[in-house]
Amino acid sequence: MKEHIRESAKVISEEEIWHLDVLLEHLQNISKNRNLTQPKILAACLSSIIAFTNLRLSELYEASFLMISSAEAKLTTMIWKGAQGRVQISLRKLHNNRCCPIYWINRWKLESKDNQDFNENPWETFTKSQCSVHIRQLLKDAGIKGQIRVTQIRAAALTKLLQSGATKEETDRWSRHSNSSDTVRKYYDKTNNDNARILLSSFK
């Protein structure tokens, strides 16, 4: 019986993790293009938010914005995996402006000027599956090889955060992986994750 279980067990393969800077540099480069298509702007917006918040695409797709300005944005959504609950996330403009979520959120809002219900339904006519396709194409355009998954953005961000010298507390709070961060993440994360996001946005 044990031998049979071993033989039929699902094979778990290691997934290659690319460096987050590959994506950030690509976002910075394409930001100079004033003629980007709507799907590319959408993908840039979604991928930048995922990279700096650790939200899953399914969680981000259901998110709504509480406020958006040129310097800050606040969004809220439900976390369905792990310790479940509603999270309110505050994002602020970063030094590397063209790769940070604030720039891309505002650019996507401008692109979606006909969407009268933008804050409640920012992704409007795009399905979650379409969002995934456009994000994966963006990653391919950035030069990422092999099998591409949206989840790789979160893995790359966490890896960079650890390599950048973030403390365990900062990493756990940002990733919402520890019990100590549960109370914070269920209500708001305000300034608590600012340092983690600064580390993520820093590249040569």
Coordinates of N, CA and C in Angstrom, one line a residue:
M1 N 0.8 -1.2 0.0 CA 0.0 0.0 0.0 C 0.9 1.3 0.0
K2 N 1.9 1.3 0.9 CA 2.7 2.5 0.9 C 3.5 2.7 -0.4
E3 N 3.9 1.6 -1.0 CA 4.6 1.7 -2.3 C 3.7 2.3 -3.3
H4 N 2.4 1.8 -3.3 CA 1.4 2.3 -4.3 C 1.2 3.8 -4.1
I5 N 1.1 4.2 -2.8 CA 0.9 5.7 -2.5 C 2.1 6.5 -3.0
R6 N 3.3 6.0 -2.8 CA 4.5 6.7 -3.3 C 4.5 6.8 -4.8
E7 N 4.1 5.8 -5.5 CA 4.1 5.8 -6.9 C 3.1 6.7 -7.5
S8 N 1.9 6.8 -6.8 CA 0.8 7.7 -7.3 C 0.9 9.1 -6.8
A9 N 1.8 9.4 -5.9 CA 1.9 10.7 -5.4 C 2.2 11.7 -6.4
K10 N 1.6 12.9 -6.3 CA 1.8 14.0 -7.2 C 3.2 14.5 -7.2
V11 N 3.8 14.6 -8.3 CA 5.2 15.1 -8.4 C 5.2 16.6 -8.3
I12 N 6.0 17.1 -7.3 CA 6.1 18.6 -7.1 C 7.4 19.0 -7.6
S13 N 7.3 19.8 -8.7 CA 8.6 20.3 -9.3 C 8.9 21.7 -8.8
E14 N 10.3 22.0 -8.8 CA 10.7 23.3 -8.4 C 10.4 24.3 -9.5
E15 N 10.0 25.4 -9.0 CA 9.6 26.5 -10.0 C 10.7 27.5 -10.0
E16 N 11.2 27.9 -11.2 CA 12.3 28.8 -11.3 C 11.8 30.2 -10.8
I17 N 12.6 30.9 -10.0 CA 12.2 32.2 -9.6 C 13.2 33.2 -10.2
W18 N 12.6 34.1 -11.0 CA 13.4 35.1 -11.6 C 13.5 36.3 -10.7
H19 N 14.4 37.2 -11.0 CA 14.6 38.4 -10.1 C 13.6 39.5 -10.4
L20 N 13.0 40.0 -9.3 CA 11.9 41.0 -9.5 C 12.3 42.2 -10.3
D21 N 13.6 42.5 -10.3 CA 14.1 43.7 -11.0 C 13.9 43.6 -12.5
V22 N 13.8 42.4 -13.0 CA 13.5 42.2 -14.4 C 12.1 42.8 -14.8
L23 N 11.2 42.5 -13.9 CA 9.8 43.1 -14.1 C 9.8 44.6 -13.9
L24 N 10.5 45.0 -12.8 CA 10.4 46.5 -12.4 C 11.1 47.3 -13.5
E25 N 12.2 46.8 -14.0 CA 12.9 47.6 -15.1 C 12.1 47.6 -16.4
H26 N 11.3 46.5 -16.6 CA 10.5 46.5 -17.8 C 9.3 47.5 -17.6
L27 N 8.8 47.6 -16.4 CA 7.7 48.5 -16.1 C 8.2 50.0 -16.3
Q28 N 9.4 50.2 -15.8 CA 10.0 51.5 -16.0 C 10.2 51.9 -17.4
N29 N 10.7 50.9 -18.2 CA 10.9 51.2 -19.6 C 9.7 51.5 -20.4
I30 N 8.6 50.6 -20.2 CA 7.4 50.8 -21.0 C 6.6 52.0 -20.6
S31 N 6.9 52.5 -19.4 CA 6.2 53.7 -18.9 C 6.4 54.9 -19.8
K32 N 7.6 54.9 -20.5 CA 7.9 56.0 -21.4 C 7.1 56.0 -22.7
N33 N 6.5 54.9 -23.0 CA 5.7 54.7 -24.2 C 4.2 55.3 -24.0
R34 N 3.9 56.4 -24.6 CA 2.6 57.0 -24.4 C 1.5 56.3 -25.3
N35 N 1.9 55.3 -26.1 CA 1.0 54.6 -27.0 C 0.7 53.2 -26.6
L36 N 0.9 52.9 -25.3 CA 0.7 51.5 -24.8 C -0.8 51.1 -25.0
T37 N -1.0 49.9 -25.4 CA -2.4 49.4 -25.5 C -3.0 49.3 -24.2
Q38 N -4.4 49.2 -24.2 CA -5.1 49.1 -22.9 C -4.7 47.8 -22.1
P39 N -4.6 46.6 -22.8 CA -4.2 45.4 -22.1 C -2.8 45.5 -21.5
K40 N -1.9 46.2 -22.1 CA -0.5 46.3 -21.5 C -0.6 47.2 -20.3
I41 N -1.4 48.3 -20.3 CA -1.5 49.2 -19.2 C -2.1 48.4 -18.0
L42 N -3.2 47.7 -18.3 CA -3.8 46.8 -17.3 C -2.9 45.9 -16.7
A43 N -2.1 45.2 -17.5 CA -1.1 44.2 -17.0 C -0.1 44.8 -16.2
A44 N 0.4 46.0 -16.6 CA 1.4 46.7 -15.8 C 0.9 47.1 -14.4
C45 N -0.4 47.6 -14.4 CA -1.0 48.0 -13.2 C -1.2 46.8 -12.2
L46 N -1.7 45.7 -12.7 CA -2.0 44.6 -11.9 C -0.7 44.0 -11.4
S47 N 0.3 43.8 -12.3 CA 1.6 43.2 -11.8 C 2.3 44.1 -10.8
S48 N 2.3 45.4 -11.0 CA 2.9 46.2 -10.0 C 2.3 46.2 -8.6
I49 N 0.9 46.1 -8.6 CA 0.2 46.0 -7.3 C 0.6 44.6 -6.7
I50 N 0.5 43.5 -7.5 CA 0.9 42.2 -6.9 C 2.3 42.2 -6.3
A51 N 3.2 42.8 -7.1 CA 4.6 42.8 -6.6 C 4.8 43.5 -5.3
F52 N 4.0 44.6 -5.1 CA 4.3 45.4 -3.9 C 3.3 45.1 -2.7
T53 N 2.3 44.3 -3.0 CA 1.3 44.0 -1.9 C 1.3 42.5 -1.6
N54 N 1.8 41.6 -2.4 CA 1.7 40.2 -2.2 C 0.3 39.6 -2.4
L55 N -0.6 40.4 -2.9 CA -2.0 39.9 -3.2 C -2.0 38.9 -4.3
R56 N -2.8 37.9 -4.2 CA -3.0 37.0 -5.3 C -3.9 37.7 -6.3
L57 N -3.8 37.2 -7.6 CA -4.6 37.9 -8.6 C -6.1 37.8 -8.3
S58 N -6.5 36.6 -7.8 CA -7.9 36.5 -7.5 C -8.4 37.5 -6.4
E59 N -7.5 37.8 -5.5 CA -7.8 38.8 -4.4 C -7.8 40.2 -5.0
L60 N -6.9 40.5 -5.8 CA -6.8 41.8 -6.5 C -7.9 42.0 -7.4
Y61 N -8.3 41.0 -8.1 CA -9.4 41.1 -9.1 C -10.7 41.6 -8.4
E62 N -10.9 41.1 -7.1 CA -12.1 41.5 -6.4 C -11.9 42.7 -5.6
A63 N -10.8 43.4 -5.7 CA -10.5 44.6 -4.9 C -11.3 45.8 -5.4
S64 N -11.5 46.7 -4.5 CA -12.0 48.1 -4.8 C -11.1 49.1 -4.2
F65 N -11.1 50.3 -4.8 CA -10.3 51.4 -4.3 C -11.1 52.3 -3.4
L66 N -10.5 52.6 -2.3 CA -11.1 53.5 -1.4 C -10.8 55.0 -1.7
M67 N -9.6 55.2 -2.2 CA -9.2 56.5 -2.7 C -8.0 56.4 -3.6
I68 N -7.8 57.3 -4.5 CA -6.7 57.3 -5.4 C -6.3 58.8 -5.6
S69 N -5.0 59.1 -5.4 CA -4.4 60.4 -5.7 C -3.1 60.2 -6.4
S70 N -2.4 61.3 -6.7 CA -1.1 61.2 -7.4 C 0.0 60.7 -6.4
A71 N -0.3 60.7 -5.2 CA 0.7 60.3 -4.2 C 0.4 59.1 -3.4
E72 N -0.9 58.7 -3.4 CA -1.3 57.6 -2.6 C -2.6 56.9 -3.1
A73 N -2.7 55.6 -2.8 CA -3.9 54.9 -3.1 C -4.3 53.9 -2.0
K74 N -5.5 53.7 -1.8 CA -6.0 52.7 -0.7 C -7.0 51.8 -1.4
L75 N -6.7 50.5 -1.2 CA -7.7 49.5 -1.7 C -8.1 48.5 -0.6
T76 N -9.2 47.9 -0.8 CA -9.6 46.9 0.1 C -10.1 45.6 -0.6
T77 N -9.9 44.4 0.0 CA -10.3 43.2 -0.6 C -10.4 42.1 0.5
M78 N -10.8 41.0 0.1 CA -10.9 39.8 1.0 C -9.8 38.9 0.7
I79 N -9.2 38.4 1.8 CA -8.2 37.3 1.7 C -8.9 36.0 2.0
W80 N -8.8 35.1 1.1 CA -9.6 33.8 1.2 C -8.7 32.6 1.6
K81 N -7.4 32.7 1.5 CA -6.5 31.6 1.9 C -5.8 32.0 3.2
G82 N -5.4 31.0 4.0 CA -4.8 31.2 5.2 C -5.7 31.8 6.2
A83 N -5.3 32.8 7.0 CA -6.1 33.4 8.0 C -7.0 34.4 7.2
Q84 N -8.3 34.1 7.0 CA -9.2 34.8 6.1 C -9.6 36.1 6.8
G85 N -9.9 37.1 6.0 CA -10.4 38.4 6.5 C -10.2 39.5 5.5
R86 N -10.8 40.6 5.8 CA -10.7 41.8 4.9 C -9.5 42.6 5.2
V87 N -8.8 43.0 4.2 CA -7.6 43.7 4.3 C -7.7 45.1 3.6
Q88 N -7.2 46.1 4.3 CA -7.2 47.4 3.6 C -5.7 47.8 3.5
I89 N -5.3 48.1 2.3 CA -3.9 48.3 2.0 C -3.7 49.7 1.5
S90 N -2.7 50.4 2.1 CA -2.3 51.8 1.7 C -1.0 51.7 0.9
L91 N -1.0 52.3 -0.3 CA 0.2 52.4 -1.1 C 0.6 53.8 -1.3
R92 N 1.9 54.1 -1.2 CA 2.4 55.4 -1.4 C 3.4 55.5 -2.6
K93 N 3.5 56.7 -3.1 CA 4.4 56.9 -4.2 C 5.8 56.6 -3.8
L94 N 6.5 55.9 -4.6 CA 7.9 55.5 -4.3 C 8.9 56.3 -5.2
H95 N 10.2 56.2 -4.7 CA 11.2 57.0 -5.4 C 11.3 56.6 -6.9
N96 N 11.3 55.3 -7.2 CA 11.3 54.8 -8.6 C 9.8 54.9 -9.1
N97 N 9.3 56.0 -9.4 CA 7.9 56.3 -9.6 C 7.3 55.4 -10.7
R98 N 8.1 55.2 -11.8 CA 7.5 54.6 -13.0 C 7.3 53.1 -12.8
C99 N 7.8 52.5 -11.8 CA 7.6 51.1 -11.6 C 6.7 50.8 -10.4
C100 N 6.3 51.9 -9.7 CA 5.5 51.7 -8.5 C 4.0 51.7 -8.8
P101 N 3.2 51.1 -8.0 CA 1.8 50.9 -8.2 C 1.0 52.3 -8.4
I102 N 1.4 53.3 -7.7 CA 0.7 54.6 -7.8 C 0.7 55.1 -9.2
Y103 N 1.9 55.1 -9.9 CA 1.9 55.5 -11.3 C 1.0 54.7 -12.2
W104 N 1.0 53.4 -12.0 CA 0.3 52.6 -12.9 C -1.2 52.6 -12.6
I105 N -1.6 52.7 -11.3 CA -3.0 52.8 -11.0 C -3.6 54.1 -11.6
N106 N -2.9 55.2 -11.5 CA -3.3 56.4 -12.1 C -3.4 56.4 -13.6
R107 N -2.4 55.7 -14.2 CA -2.4 55.6 -15.6 C -3.6 54.7 -16.1
W108 N -3.8 53.6 -15.4 CA -4.9 52.8 -15.7 C -6.3 53.5 -15.5
K109 N -6.4 54.3 -14.5 CA -7.6 55.1 -14.3 C -7.8 56.1 -15.4
L110 N -6.8 56.7 -15.9 CA -6.9 57.6 -17.0 C -7.3 56.9 -18.3
E111 N -6.7 55.7 -18.5 CA -7.1 54.9 -19.6 C -8.5 54.4 -19.5
S112 N -9.1 54.3 -18.3 CA -10.4 53.8 -18.1 C -11.4 55.0 -17.8
K113 N -11.1 56.1 -18.4 CA -11.9 57.3 -18.1 C -13.4 57.2 -18.3
D114 N -13.8 56.2 -19.2 CA -15.2 56.0 -19.5 C -15.9 55.1 -18.5
N115 N -15.1 54.5 -17.6 CA -15.6 53.7 -16.5 C -16.1 54.5 -15.4
Q116 N -17.4 54.7 -15.3 CA -18.0 55.6 -14.3 C -17.9 55.0 -12.9
D117 N -17.7 53.7 -12.8 CA -17.7 53.0 -11.5 C -16.3 52.4 -11.2
F118 N -15.2 53.2 -11.6 CA -13.9 52.8 -11.5 C -13.5 52.3 -10.2
N119 N -13.7 53.0 -9.1 CA -13.2 52.6 -7.8 C -13.8 51.3 -7.3
E120 N -15.1 51.0 -7.6 CA -15.7 49.8 -7.2 C -15.4 48.6 -8.2
N121 N -15.2 49.0 -9.4 CA -14.9 47.9 -10.4 C -13.8 48.4 -11.4
P122 N -12.6 48.4 -10.9 CA -11.5 49.0 -11.7 C -11.1 48.2 -12.9
W123 N -11.4 46.9 -12.9 CA -11.0 46.1 -14.1 C -12.1 45.9 -15.1
E124 N -13.2 46.4 -14.8 CA -14.4 46.6 -15.7 C -14.6 45.4 -16.6
T125 N -14.4 45.5 -17.9 CA -14.8 44.5 -18.9 C -13.8 43.3 -19.0
F126 N -12.7 43.3 -18.3 CA -11.7 42.2 -18.4 C -12.1 41.1 -17.4
T127 N -12.1 39.9 -17.8 CA -12.3 38.8 -16.9 C -11.0 38.5 -16.2
K128 N -11.1 37.7 -15.1 CA -9.9 37.3 -14.4 C -8.9 36.5 -15.3
S129 N -9.5 35.7 -16.1 CA -8.7 34.9 -17.0 C -8.0 35.8 -18.0
Q130 N -8.6 36.8 -18.5 CA -8.0 37.7 -19.4 C -6.9 38.5 -18.8
C131 N -7.1 38.9 -17.5 CA -6.1 39.6 -16.8 C -4.8 38.7 -16.6
S132 N -5.0 37.4 -16.3 CA -3.9 36.5 -16.2 C -3.1 36.4 -17.5
V133 N -3.8 36.3 -18.6 CA -3.2 36.2 -19.9 C -2.3 37.4 -20.2
H134 N -2.9 38.6 -19.9 CA -2.2 39.8 -20.2 C -0.9 40.0 -19.3
I135 N -1.1 39.6 -18.1 CA 0.1 39.7 -17.2 C 1.2 38.7 -17.6
R136 N 0.8 37.5 -18.0 CA 1.8 36.6 -18.5 C 2.5 37.0 -19.7
Q137 N 1.8 37.7 -20.6 CA 2.4 38.3 -21.8 C 3.4 39.4 -21.4
L138 N 3.0 40.2 -20.5 CA 3.9 41.3 -20.0 C 5.2 40.7 -19.5
L139 N 5.1 39.6 -18.7 CA 6.3 39.0 -18.2 C 7.2 38.4 -19.3
K140 N 6.5 37.8 -20.3 CA 7.2 37.3 -21.5 C 7.9 38.5 -22.2
D141 N 7.2 39.6 -22.3 CA 7.8 40.7 -23.0 C 9.0 41.3 -22.2
A142 N 9.0 41.1 -20.9 CA 10.1 41.5 -20.1 C 11.4 40.7 -20.2
G143 N 11.2 39.5 -20.9 CA 12.3 38.7 -21.1 C 12.4 37.4 -20.3
I144 N 11.3 37.2 -19.5 CA 11.3 36.0 -18.6 C 11.0 34.8 -19.5
K145 N 11.8 33.7 -19.3 CA 11.7 32.5 -20.1 C 11.0 31.4 -19.4
G146 N 10.7 30.4 -20.2 CA 10.1 29.2 -19.6 C 8.6 29.3 -19.3
Q147 N 8.2 28.4 -18.5 CA 6.7 28.4 -18.1 C 6.5 29.6 -17.2
I148 N 5.6 30.5 -17.6 CA 5.3 31.7 -16.8 C 4.0 31.6 -16.1
R149 N 4.0 31.9 -14.8 CA 2.8 32.0 -14.0 C 2.7 33.3 -13.3
V150 N 1.5 33.8 -13.1 CA 1.3 35.1 -12.3 C 1.9 34.9 -10.9
T151 N 1.8 33.8 -10.3 CA 2.2 33.6 -8.9 C 3.7 33.8 -8.8
Q152 N 4.5 33.7 -9.9 CA 5.9 33.9 -9.8 C 6.3 35.4 -9.4
I153 N 5.4 36.3 -9.6 CA 5.6 37.7 -9.2 C 5.7 37.7 -7.7
R154 N 4.8 37.1 -7.0 CA 4.9 37.1 -5.5 C 6.1 36.4 -5.0
A155 N 6.5 35.3 -5.7 CA 7.7 34.6 -5.2 C 8.9 35.4 -5.4
A156 N 9.0 36.1 -6.6 CA 10.2 37.0 -6.9 C 10.2 38.1 -5.9
A157 N 9.1 38.7 -5.6 CA 9.1 39.8 -4.6 C 9.5 39.4 -3.2
L158 N 9.0 38.2 -2.8 CA 9.4 37.8 -1.4 C 10.9 37.4 -1.4
T159 N 11.4 36.9 -2.5 CA 12.9 36.5 -2.6 C 13.7 37.8 -2.5
K160 N 13.3 38.8 -3.3 CA 14.0 40.1 -3.3 C 14.0 40.7 -1.9
L161 N 12.9 40.7 -1.2 CA 12.7 41.3 0.1 C 13.7 40.6 1.1
L162 N 13.8 39.3 1.0 CA 14.7 38.6 1.9 C 16.2 38.9 1.6
Q163 N 16.5 39.0 0.3 CA 17.8 39.3 -0.1 C 18.2 40.8 0.1
S164 N 17.2 41.7 0.3 CA 17.5 43.1 0.5 C 17.7 43.5 2.0
G165 N 17.6 42.5 2.9 CA 17.9 42.7 4.3 C 16.7 43.1 5.1
A166 N 15.5 42.8 4.6 CA 14.3 43.0 5.4 C 14.3 42.1 6.6
T167 N 13.9 42.6 7.8 CA 13.8 41.8 9.0 C 12.7 40.7 8.8
K168 N 12.7 39.7 9.6 CA 11.7 38.7 9.6 C 10.3 39.3 9.9
E169 N 10.3 40.2 10.8 CA 9.0 40.9 11.2 C 8.5 41.6 10.0
E170 N 9.4 42.4 9.3 CA 8.9 43.1 8.1 C 8.4 42.2 7.0
T171 N 9.2 41.1 6.8 CA 8.8 40.2 5.7 C 7.5 39.5 6.1
D172 N 7.3 39.0 7.3 CA 6.1 38.4 7.7 C 4.9 39.3 7.6
R173 N 5.1 40.6 8.0 CA 4.0 41.5 8.0 C 3.6 41.8 6.5
W174 N 4.6 42.1 5.7 CA 4.3 42.4 4.3 C 3.6 41.2 3.6
S175 N 4.1 40.0 3.8 CA 3.6 38.8 3.1 C 2.3 38.3 3.8
R176 N 2.0 38.8 5.0 CA 0.9 38.3 5.8 C 1.0 36.8 6.1
H177 N 2.2 36.3 6.4 CA 2.5 34.9 6.6 C 2.5 34.5 8.1
S178 N 2.5 35.5 9.0 CA 2.6 35.2 10.4 C 1.3 35.5 11.2
N179 N 1.1 34.8 12.3 CA -0.1 35.1 13.1 C 0.0 36.5 13.7
S180 N 1.2 37.0 13.9 CA 1.3 38.3 14.5 C 0.9 39.4 13.6
S181 N 0.8 39.1 12.3 CA 0.3 40.1 11.3 C -1.2 40.1 11.0
D182 N -1.8 39.1 11.6 CA -3.3 38.9 11.3 C -4.1 40.1 11.6
T183 N -3.9 40.6 12.9 CA -4.7 41.8 13.3 C -4.5 43.0 12.4
V184 N -3.2 43.2 12.0 CA -2.9 44.3 11.2 C -3.5 44.2 9.8
R185 N -3.4 43.0 9.2 CA -3.8 42.8 7.8 C -5.3 42.8 7.7
K186 N -6.1 42.4 8.8 CA -7.5 42.3 8.6 C -8.1 43.7 8.6
Y187 N -7.4 44.7 9.1 CA -8.0 46.0 9.1 C -7.3 47.0 8.2
Y188 N -6.0 47.1 8.3 CA -5.2 48.1 7.5 C -3.8 47.8 7.7
D189 N -2.9 48.3 6.8 CA -1.5 48.1 7.0 C -0.8 49.5 7.0
K190 N -1.5 50.5 6.7 CA -1.0 51.9 6.8 C 0.4 52.0 6.5
T191 N 1.3 52.5 7.4 CA 2.7 52.8 7.1 C 3.6 51.6 7.4
N192 N 3.0 50.5 8.0 CA 3.8 49.4 8.5 C 4.6 48.7 7.4
N193 N 4.2 48.8 6.2 CA 4.9 48.1 5.1 C 5.6 49.0 4.2
D194 N 5.7 50.3 4.5 CA 6.4 51.3 3.7 C 7.9 50.9 3.5
N195 N 8.6 50.5 4.5 CA 10.0 50.1 4.4 C 10.2 48.9 3.5
A196 N 9.3 47.9 3.6 CA 9.4 46.8 2.7 C 9.2 47.1 1.3
R197 N 8.3 48.0 1.0 CA 8.1 48.4 -0.4 C 9.2 49.3 -0.9
I198 N 9.8 50.1 -0.1 CA 11.0 50.8 -0.5 C 12.1 49.9 -0.9
L199 N 12.3 48.8 -0.1 CA 13.4 47.8 -0.4 C 13.0 47.2 -1.8
L200 N 11.8 46.8 -2.0 CA 11.4 46.2 -3.2 C 11.6 47.1 -4.5
S201 N 11.4 48.4 -4.3 CA 11.5 49.3 -5.4 C 12.9 49.7 -5.8
S202 N 13.9 49.4 -4.9 CA 15.2 49.8 -5.2 C 16.0 48.9 -6.1
F203 N 16.4 49.5 -7.2 CA 17.3 48.7 -8.1 C 18.1 49.7 -8.9
K204 N 19.2 49.2 -9.5 CA 20.1 50.1 -10.2 C 19.6 50.3 -11.7

